[in-house]
Coordinates of C-alpha atoms in Angstrom, one line a residue:
Chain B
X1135 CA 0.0 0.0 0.0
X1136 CA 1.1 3.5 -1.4
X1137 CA 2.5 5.0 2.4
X1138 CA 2.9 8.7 1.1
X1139 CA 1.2 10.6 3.8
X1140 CA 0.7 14.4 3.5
X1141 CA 0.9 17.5 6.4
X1142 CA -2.1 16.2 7.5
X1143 CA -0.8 12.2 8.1
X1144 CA -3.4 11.0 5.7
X1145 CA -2.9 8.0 3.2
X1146 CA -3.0 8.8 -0.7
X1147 CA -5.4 6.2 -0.4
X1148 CA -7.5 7.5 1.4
X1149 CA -7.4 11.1 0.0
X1150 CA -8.4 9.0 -3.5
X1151 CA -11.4 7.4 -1.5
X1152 CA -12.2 11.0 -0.4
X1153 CA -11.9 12.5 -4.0
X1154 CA -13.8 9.6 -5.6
X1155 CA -16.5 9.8 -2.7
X1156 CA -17.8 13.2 -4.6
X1157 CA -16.9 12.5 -8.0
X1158 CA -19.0 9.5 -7.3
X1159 CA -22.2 11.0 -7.0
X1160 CA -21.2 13.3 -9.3
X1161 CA -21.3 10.8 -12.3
X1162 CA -24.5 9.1 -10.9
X1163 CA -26.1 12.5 -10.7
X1164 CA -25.8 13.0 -14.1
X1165 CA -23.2 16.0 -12.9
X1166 CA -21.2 16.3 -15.9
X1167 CA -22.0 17.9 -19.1
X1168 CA -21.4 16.4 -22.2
X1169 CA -20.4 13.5 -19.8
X1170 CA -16.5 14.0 -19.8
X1171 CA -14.9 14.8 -16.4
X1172 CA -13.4 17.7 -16.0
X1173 CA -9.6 17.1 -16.9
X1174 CA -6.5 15.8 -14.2
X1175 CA -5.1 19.6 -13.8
X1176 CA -8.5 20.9 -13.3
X1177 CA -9.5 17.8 -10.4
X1178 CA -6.2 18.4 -8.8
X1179 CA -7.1 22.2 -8.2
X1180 CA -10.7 21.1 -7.6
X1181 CA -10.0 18.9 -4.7
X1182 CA -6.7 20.0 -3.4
X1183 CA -4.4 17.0 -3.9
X1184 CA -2.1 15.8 -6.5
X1185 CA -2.1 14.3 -9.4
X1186 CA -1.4 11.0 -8.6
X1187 CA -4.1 11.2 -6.2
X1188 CA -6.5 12.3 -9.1
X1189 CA -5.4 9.2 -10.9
X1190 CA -6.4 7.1 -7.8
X1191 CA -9.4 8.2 -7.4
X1192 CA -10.6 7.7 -11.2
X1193 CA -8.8 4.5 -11.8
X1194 CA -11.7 3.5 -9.2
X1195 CA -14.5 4.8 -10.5
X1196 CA -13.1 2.8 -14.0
X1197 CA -13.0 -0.6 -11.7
X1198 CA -16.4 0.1 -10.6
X1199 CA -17.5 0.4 -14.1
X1200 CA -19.2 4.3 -14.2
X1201 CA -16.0 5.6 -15.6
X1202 CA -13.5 4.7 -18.7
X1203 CA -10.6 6.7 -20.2
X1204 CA -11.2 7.6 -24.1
X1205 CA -8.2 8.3 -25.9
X1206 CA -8.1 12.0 -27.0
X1207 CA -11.6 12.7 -25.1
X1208 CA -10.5 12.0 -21.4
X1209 CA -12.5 10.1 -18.7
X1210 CA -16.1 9.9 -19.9
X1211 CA -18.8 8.7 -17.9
X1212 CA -20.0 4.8 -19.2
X1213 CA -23.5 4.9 -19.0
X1214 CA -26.2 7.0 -16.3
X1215 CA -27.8 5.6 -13.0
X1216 CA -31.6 6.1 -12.3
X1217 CA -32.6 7.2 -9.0
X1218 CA -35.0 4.7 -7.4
X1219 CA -37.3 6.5 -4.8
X1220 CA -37.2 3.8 -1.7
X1221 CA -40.9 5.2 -0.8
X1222 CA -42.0 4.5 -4.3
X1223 CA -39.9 0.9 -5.0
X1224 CA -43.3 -0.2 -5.9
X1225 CA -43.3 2.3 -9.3
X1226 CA -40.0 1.1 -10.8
X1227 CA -41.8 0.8 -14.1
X1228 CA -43.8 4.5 -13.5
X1229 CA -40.4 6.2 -12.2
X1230 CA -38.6 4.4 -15.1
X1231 CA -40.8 5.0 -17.9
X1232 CA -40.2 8.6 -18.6
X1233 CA -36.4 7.5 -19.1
X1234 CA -37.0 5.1 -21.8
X1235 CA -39.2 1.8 -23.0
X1236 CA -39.5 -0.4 -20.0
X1237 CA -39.4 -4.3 -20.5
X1238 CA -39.6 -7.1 -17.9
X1239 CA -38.4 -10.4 -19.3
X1240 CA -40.5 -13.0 -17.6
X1241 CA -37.9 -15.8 -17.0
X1242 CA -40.5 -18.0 -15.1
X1243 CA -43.7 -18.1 -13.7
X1244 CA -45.5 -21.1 -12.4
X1245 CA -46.5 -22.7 -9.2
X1246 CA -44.2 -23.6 -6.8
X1247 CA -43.4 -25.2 -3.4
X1248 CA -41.9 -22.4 -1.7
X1249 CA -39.1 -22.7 0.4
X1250 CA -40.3 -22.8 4.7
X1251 CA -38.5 -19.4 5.4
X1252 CA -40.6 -18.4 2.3
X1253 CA -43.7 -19.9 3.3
X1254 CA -43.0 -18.6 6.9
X1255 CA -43.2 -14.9 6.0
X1256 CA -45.6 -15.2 3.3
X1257 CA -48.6 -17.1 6.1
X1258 CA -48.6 -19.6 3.8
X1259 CA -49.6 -23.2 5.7
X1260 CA -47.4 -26.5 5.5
X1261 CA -47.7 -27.7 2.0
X1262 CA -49.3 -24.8 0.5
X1263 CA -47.8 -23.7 -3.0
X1264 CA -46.7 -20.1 -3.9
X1265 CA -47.1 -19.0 -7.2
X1266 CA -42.9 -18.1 -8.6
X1267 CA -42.8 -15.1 -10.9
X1268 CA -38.6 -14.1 -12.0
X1269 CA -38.7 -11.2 -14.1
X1270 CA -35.8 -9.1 -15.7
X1271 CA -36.3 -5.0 -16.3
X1272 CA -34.6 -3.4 -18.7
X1273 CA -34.9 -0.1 -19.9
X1274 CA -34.4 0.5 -23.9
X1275 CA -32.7 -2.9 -24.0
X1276 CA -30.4 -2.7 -20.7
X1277 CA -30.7 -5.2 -18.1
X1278 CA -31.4 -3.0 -14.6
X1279 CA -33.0 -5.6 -12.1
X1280 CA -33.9 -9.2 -11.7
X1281 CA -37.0 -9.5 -9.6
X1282 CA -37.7 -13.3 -8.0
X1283 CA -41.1 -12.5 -6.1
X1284 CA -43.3 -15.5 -4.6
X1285 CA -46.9 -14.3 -4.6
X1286 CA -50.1 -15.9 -2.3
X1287 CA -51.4 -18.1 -4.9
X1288 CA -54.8 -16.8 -4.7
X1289 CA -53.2 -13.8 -6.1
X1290 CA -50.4 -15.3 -8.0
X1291 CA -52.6 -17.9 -10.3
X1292 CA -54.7 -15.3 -11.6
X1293 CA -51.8 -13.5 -12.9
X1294 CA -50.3 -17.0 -14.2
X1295 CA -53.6 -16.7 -16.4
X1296 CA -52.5 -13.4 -18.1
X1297 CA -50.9 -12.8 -21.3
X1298 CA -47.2 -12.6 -21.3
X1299 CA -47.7 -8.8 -22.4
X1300 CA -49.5 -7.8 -19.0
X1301 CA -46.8 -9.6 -17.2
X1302 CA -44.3 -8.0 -19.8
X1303 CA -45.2 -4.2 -19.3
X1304 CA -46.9 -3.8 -16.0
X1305 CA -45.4 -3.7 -12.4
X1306 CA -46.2 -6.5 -10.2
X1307 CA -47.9 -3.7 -7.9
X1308 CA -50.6 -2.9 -10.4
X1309 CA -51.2 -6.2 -11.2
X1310 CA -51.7 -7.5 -7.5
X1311 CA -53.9 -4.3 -6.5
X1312 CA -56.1 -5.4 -9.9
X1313 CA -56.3 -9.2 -9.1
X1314 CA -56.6 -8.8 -4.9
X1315 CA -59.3 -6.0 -5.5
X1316 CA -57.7 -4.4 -2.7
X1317 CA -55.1 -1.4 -2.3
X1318 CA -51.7 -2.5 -1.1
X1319 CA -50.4 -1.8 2.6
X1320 CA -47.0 -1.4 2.8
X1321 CA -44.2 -3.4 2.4
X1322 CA -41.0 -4.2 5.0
X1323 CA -37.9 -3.8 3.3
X1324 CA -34.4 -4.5 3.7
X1325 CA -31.2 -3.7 1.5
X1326 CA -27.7 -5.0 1.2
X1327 CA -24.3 -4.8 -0.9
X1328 CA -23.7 -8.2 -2.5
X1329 CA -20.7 -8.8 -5.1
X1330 CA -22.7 -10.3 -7.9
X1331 CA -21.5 -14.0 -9.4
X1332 CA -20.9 -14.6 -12.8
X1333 CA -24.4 -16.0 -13.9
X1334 CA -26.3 -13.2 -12.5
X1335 CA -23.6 -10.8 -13.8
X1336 CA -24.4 -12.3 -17.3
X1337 CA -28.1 -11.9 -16.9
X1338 CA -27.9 -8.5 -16.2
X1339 CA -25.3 -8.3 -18.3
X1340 CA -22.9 -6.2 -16.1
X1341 CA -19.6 -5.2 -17.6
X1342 CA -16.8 -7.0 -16.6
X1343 CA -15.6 -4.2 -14.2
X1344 CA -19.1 -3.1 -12.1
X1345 CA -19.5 -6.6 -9.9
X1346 CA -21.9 -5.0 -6.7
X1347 CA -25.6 -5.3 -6.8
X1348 CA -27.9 -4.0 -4.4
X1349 CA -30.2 -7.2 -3.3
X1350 CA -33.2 -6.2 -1.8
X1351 CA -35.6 -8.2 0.0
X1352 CA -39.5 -6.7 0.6
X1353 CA -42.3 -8.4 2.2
X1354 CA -45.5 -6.8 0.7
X1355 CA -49.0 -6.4 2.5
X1356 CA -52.5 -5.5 1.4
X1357 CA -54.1 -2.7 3.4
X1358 CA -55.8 -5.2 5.7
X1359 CA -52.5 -6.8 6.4
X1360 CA -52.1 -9.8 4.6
X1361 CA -49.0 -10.5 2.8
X1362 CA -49.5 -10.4 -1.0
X1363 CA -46.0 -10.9 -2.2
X1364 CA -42.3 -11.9 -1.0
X1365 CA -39.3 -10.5 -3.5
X1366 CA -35.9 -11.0 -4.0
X1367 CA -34.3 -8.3 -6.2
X1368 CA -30.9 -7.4 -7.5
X1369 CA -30.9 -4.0 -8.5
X1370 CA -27.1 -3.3 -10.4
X1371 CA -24.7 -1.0 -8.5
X1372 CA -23.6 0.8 -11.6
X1373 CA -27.3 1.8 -12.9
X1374 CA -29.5 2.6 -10.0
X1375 CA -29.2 4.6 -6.8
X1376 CA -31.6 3.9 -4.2
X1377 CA -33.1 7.6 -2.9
X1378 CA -35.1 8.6 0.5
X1379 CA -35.9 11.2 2.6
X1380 CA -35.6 10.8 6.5
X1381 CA -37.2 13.7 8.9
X1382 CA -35.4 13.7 12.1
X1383 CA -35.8 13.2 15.0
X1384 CA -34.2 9.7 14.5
X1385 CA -33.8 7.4 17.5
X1386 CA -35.3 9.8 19.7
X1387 CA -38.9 9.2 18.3
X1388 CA -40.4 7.6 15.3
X1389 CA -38.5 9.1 11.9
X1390 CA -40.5 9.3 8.5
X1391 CA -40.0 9.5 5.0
X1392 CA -41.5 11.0 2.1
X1393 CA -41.5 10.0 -1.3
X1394 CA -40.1 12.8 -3.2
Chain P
X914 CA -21.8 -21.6 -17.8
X915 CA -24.5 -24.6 -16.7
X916 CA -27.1 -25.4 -19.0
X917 CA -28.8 -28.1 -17.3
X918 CA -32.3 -27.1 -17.4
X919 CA -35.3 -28.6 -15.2
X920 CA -38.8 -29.3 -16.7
X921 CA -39.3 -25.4 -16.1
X922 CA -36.8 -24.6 -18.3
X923 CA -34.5 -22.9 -15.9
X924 CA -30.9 -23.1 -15.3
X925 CA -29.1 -24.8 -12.6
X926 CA -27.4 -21.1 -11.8
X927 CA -31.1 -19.6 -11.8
X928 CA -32.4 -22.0 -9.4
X929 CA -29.3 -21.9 -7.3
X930 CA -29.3 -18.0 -7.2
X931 CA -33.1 -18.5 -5.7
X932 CA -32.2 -20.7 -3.1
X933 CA -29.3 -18.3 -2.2
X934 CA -32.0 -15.4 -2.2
X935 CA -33.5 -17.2 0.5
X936 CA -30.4 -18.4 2.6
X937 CA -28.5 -15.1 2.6
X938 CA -31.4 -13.6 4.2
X939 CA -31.7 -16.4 6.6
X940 CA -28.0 -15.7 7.3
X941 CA -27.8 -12.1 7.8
X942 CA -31.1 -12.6 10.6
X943 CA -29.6 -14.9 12.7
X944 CA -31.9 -17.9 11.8
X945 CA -29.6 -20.7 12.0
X946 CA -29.4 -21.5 15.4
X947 CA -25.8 -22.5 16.6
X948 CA -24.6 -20.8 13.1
X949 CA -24.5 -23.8 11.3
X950 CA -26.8 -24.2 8.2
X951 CA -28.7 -27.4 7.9
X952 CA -26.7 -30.3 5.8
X953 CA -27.4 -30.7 2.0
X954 CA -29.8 -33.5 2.1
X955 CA -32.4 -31.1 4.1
X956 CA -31.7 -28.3 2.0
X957 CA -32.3 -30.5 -1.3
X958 CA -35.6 -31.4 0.3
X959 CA -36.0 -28.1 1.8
X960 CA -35.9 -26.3 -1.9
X961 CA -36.4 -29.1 -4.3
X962 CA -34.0 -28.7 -5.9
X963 CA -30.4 -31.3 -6.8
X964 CA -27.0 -31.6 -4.7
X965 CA -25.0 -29.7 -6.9
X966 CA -27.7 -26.5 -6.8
X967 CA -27.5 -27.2 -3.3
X968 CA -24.2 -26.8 -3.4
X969 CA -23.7 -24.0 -6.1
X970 CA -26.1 -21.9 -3.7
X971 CA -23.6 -22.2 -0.8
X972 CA -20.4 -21.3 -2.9
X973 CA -22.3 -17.9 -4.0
X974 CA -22.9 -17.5 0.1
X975 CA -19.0 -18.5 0.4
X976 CA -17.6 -16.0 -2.3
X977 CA -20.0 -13.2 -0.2
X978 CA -17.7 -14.0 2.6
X979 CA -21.0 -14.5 5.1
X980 CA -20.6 -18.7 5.5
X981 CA -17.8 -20.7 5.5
X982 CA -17.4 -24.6 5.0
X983 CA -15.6 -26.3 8.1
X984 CA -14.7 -29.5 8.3
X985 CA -16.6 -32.1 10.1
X986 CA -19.3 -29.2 11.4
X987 CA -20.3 -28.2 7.7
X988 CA -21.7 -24.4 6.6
X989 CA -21.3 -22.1 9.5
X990 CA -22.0 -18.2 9.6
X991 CA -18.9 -16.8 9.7
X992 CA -20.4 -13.3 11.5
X993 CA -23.8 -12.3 11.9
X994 CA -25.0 -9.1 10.0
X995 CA -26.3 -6.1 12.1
X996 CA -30.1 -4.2 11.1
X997 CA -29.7 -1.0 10.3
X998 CA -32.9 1.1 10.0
X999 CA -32.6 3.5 7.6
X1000 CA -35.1 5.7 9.4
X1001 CA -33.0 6.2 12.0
X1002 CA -29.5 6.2 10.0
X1003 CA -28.7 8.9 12.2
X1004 CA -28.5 6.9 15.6
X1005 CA -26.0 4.0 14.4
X1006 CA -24.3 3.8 17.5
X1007 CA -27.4 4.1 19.4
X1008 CA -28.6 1.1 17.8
X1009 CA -25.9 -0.7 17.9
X1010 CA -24.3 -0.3 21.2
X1011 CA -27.2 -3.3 22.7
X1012 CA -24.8 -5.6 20.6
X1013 CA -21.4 -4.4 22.2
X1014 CA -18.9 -1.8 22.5
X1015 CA -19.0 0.8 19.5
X1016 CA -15.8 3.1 19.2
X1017 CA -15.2 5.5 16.4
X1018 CA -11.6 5.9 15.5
X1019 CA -11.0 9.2 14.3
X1020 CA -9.2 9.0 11.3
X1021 CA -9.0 13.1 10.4
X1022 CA -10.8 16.0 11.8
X1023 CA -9.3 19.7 10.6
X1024 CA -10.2 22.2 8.2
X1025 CA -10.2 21.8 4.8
X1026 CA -11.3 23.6 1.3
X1027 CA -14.2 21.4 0.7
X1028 CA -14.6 20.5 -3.3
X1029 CA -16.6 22.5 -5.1
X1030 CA -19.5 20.0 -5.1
X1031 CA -19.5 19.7 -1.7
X1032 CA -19.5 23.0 -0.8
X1033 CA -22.4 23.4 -3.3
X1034 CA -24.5 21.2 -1.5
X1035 CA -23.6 22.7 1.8
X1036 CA -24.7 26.5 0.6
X1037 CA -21.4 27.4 1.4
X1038 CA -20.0 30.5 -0.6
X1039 CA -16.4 30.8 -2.8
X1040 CA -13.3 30.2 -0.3
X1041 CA -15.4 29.3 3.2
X1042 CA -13.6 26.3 4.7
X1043 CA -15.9 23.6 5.9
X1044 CA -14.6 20.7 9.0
X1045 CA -13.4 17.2 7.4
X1046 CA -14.0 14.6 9.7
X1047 CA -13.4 11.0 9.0
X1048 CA -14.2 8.4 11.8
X1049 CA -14.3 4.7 11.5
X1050 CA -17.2 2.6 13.5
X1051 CA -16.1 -0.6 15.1
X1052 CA -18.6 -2.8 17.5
X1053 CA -16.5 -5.1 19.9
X1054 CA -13.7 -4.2 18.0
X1055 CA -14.9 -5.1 14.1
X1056 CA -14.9 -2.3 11.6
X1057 CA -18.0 -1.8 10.0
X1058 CA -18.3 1.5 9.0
X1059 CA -16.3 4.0 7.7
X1060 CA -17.6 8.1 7.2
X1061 CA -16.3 11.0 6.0
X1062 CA -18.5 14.1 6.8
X1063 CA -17.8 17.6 5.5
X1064 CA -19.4 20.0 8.4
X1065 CA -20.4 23.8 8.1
X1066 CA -17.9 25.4 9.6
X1067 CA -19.8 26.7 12.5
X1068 CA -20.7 23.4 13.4
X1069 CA -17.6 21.4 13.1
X1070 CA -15.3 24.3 14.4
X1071 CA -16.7 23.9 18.1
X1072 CA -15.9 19.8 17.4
X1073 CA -12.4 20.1 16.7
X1074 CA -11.8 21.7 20.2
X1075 CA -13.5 18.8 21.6
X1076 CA -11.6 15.6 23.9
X1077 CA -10.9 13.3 21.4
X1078 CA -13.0 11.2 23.6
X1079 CA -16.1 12.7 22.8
X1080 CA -15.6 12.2 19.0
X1081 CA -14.9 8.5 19.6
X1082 CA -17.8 7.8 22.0
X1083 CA -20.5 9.9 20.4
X1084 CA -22.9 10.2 17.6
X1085 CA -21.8 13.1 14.9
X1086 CA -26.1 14.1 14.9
X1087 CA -25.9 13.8 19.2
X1088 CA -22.8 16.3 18.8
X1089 CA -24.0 18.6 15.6
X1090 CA -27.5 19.4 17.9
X1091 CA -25.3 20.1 21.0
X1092 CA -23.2 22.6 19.2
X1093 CA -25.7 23.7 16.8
X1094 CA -28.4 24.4 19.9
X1095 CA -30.8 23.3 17.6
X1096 CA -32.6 19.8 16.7
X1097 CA -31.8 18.3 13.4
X1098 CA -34.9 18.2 10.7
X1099 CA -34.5 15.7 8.2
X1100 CA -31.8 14.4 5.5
X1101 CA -31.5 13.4 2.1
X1102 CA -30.5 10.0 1.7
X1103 CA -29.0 8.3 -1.2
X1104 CA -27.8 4.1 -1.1
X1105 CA -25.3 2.6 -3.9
X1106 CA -23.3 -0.6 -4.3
X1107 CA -19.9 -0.7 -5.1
X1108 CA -17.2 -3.0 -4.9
X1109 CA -14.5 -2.0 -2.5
X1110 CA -11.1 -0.8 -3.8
X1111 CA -7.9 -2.7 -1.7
X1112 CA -7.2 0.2 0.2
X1113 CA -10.5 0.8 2.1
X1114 CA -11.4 -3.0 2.2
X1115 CA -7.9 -3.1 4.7
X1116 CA -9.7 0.1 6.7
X1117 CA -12.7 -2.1 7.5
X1118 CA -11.0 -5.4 7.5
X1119 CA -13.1 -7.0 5.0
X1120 CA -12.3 -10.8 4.3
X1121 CA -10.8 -11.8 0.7
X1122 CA -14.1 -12.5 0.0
X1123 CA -15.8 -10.0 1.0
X1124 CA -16.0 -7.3 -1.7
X1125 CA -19.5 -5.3 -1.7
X1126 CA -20.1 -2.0 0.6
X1127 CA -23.3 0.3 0.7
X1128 CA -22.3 3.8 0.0
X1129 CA -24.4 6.2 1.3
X1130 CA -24.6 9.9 1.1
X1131 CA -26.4 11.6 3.5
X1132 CA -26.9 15.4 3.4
X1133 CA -28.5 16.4 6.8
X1134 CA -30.1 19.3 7.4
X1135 CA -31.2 21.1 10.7
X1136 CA -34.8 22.1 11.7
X1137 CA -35.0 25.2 9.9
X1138 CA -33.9 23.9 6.6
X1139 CA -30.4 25.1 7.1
X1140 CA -27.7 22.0 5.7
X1141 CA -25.7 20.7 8.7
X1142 CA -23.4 18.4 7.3
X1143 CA -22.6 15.8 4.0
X1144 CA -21.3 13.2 4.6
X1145 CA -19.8 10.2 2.5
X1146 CA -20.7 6.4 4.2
X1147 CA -19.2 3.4 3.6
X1148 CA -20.8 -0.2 5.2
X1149 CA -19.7 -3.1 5.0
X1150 CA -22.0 -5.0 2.4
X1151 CA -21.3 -8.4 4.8
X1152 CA -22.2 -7.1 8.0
X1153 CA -24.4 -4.1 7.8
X1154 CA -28.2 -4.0 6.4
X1155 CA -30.4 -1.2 5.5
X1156 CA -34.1 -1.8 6.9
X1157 CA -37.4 0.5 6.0
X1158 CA -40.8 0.1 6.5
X1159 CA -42.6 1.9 3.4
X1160 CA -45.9 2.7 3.5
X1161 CA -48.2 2.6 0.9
X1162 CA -49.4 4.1 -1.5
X1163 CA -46.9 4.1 -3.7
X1164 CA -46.7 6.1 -7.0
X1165 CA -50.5 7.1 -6.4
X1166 CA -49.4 9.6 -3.4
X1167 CA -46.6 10.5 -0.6
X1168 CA -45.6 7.2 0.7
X1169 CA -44.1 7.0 4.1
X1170 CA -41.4 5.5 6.0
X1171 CA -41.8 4.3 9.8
X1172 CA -39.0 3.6 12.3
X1173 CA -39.0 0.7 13.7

């Protein structure tokens, strides 16, 4: 490891952390016209460090796929990340579709024996089948999330009875609200950083350089409280940013937050 | 890649990516008993599915760094994964410390020029300085967090006179609302995946395996809308979850988020 500290005792490490930290969000935000960072000179003014540092710092935004050098041109942003509204997961589709054509690949749908841990959260009694629905979204023709959902099967066969083109271009949500007659609840969700393997990577066809996917897990409820749905997602690092809003006061009282 | 394909039509790597799905979540909440996951005959029976899914699923658990394959015992959780509710990001020590001793390492805490984008966000004009602080989180001596926070200068200038004590044992919000004198109103939240670069993988100690960490950016901002601080999160993607509750609806009208 590069020791070279500065006045300060800090690593070049972790000043290139630091730097890539804001050029980060930067990128993801969309931050950069014409979508060509601002040039090495120009980054080393910017963020008060030197140039090797600057090098650091974009050599790993390029090994987490959202950046690569162009001869001539500079370091150009790969391709844009969609923000994904946490209060409105639900919408993916809606919040998607003004970006681009929105198509979910159903990779299967039938009826299942769900796994117990399944089965467990979903209410579901001993020997009781789930209905299996694994979709892939993609907007204009890029791979952005892989959705395994297990749904009750009094909700799930009635889909299974639907064209492919409902399942193809409407959100789960929509389609459970219309088959359950009832308005959804809310939904428990929980989210984690997972290094993708190679046969997911493939499916969402990932570049060889962006390997972390967000995996979400949400439990869904109908307004009376019954679970309608159990999902498993894996939402690509390099192509969508989860967003929320939090209004304090945290921990010292129940916090909320708004969809934007 | 496998192209084995059961009467479904799906691929052994599809099937053992579902049963993963499952067991990671079983995993990360503690639902194996004595750590050890059940043998491969029950989870063959368990998920209908063959021995070498079976076993495929537990290598994609293995290169995730959360299980580990010991001799004569079988799968064991190698460390158990901690809840963090994202409603409440702000009390991470608070929630943690019923699980152990939590001490932040200070890693920097001084002035600084803060980038351009930064200071941007902070509403902070041409030349003002803003407080760098970088602190790393450890329960019972295990890294598992690492933030760098750019503070208005009025706010972080009171925290760099302070015991280093106080930065080590306290939450940044507990001290921003002690020197601020005022409560903290809400934040702006935004959740990525990214593979960890070498350098800050040895910060947080992260196993070989072990690759993925949530970054978050978090711009807080006190009760009267002025911004407090921005700061820069990285959690380990192995130990560290993000939980909500969203209500609905979704799409149709403001959603919300509870604390737990």
């Amino acid at each position: 490891m590069d020791t070279e500290a500065d006045e300060a005792g800090s690593l070049r490490a972790d000043r290139a952390r630091r730097v890539a930290n804001v050029l980060r969000r930067q990128v993801l935000d969309g931050a950069f016209g014409g979508g060509v960072l601002p040039d090495e000179r120009a980054l080393v003014a910017e963020f008060s460090v030197s140039r090797n540092t600057v090098r650091e710092a974009l050599a790993l935004l390029r090994d987490e796929g959202l950046v690569e050098r162009r001869r001539g041109v500079g370091t150009v942003v790969v391709g844009r990340a969609y923000a994904h509204p946490l209060g409105e997961l639900a919408g993916l589709a809606e919040v998607l579709h003004h970006h681009g054509s929105v198509v979910n690949q159903v990779r299967e749908a039938r009826l299942v024996r769900p796994p117990r841990a399944v089965a467990r959260r979903l209410g579901l009694g001993e020997g009781e089948q789930a209905v299996h629905l694994e979709r892939l979204r993609s907007l204009d023709g890029v791979p952005l999330s892989l959705d395994s959902t297990y749904l009750l099967p009094w909700i799930g066969k009635p889909l299974l009875a639907l064209e492919r083109e409902a399942l193809e271009h409407r959100d789960v949500f929509d389609l459970i609200e219309t088959v359950a007659g009832a308005p959804l609840g809310g939904a428990e969700v929980s989210v984690q950083a997972v290094t993708a393997d190679a046969a997911t990577r493939a499916v969402l066809r990932m570049p060889e350089s962006a390997g972390a996917v967000l995996t979400v897990e949400r439990l869904t409820s109908l307004a009376d409280g019954r679970p309608a749905d159990l999902e498993f997602i894996h939402l690509r690092g390099d192509r969508l940013v989860l967003r929320a809003r939090v209004a304090a006061p945290w921990g010292r009282g129940p916090g909320q937050e708004r969809a934007r």
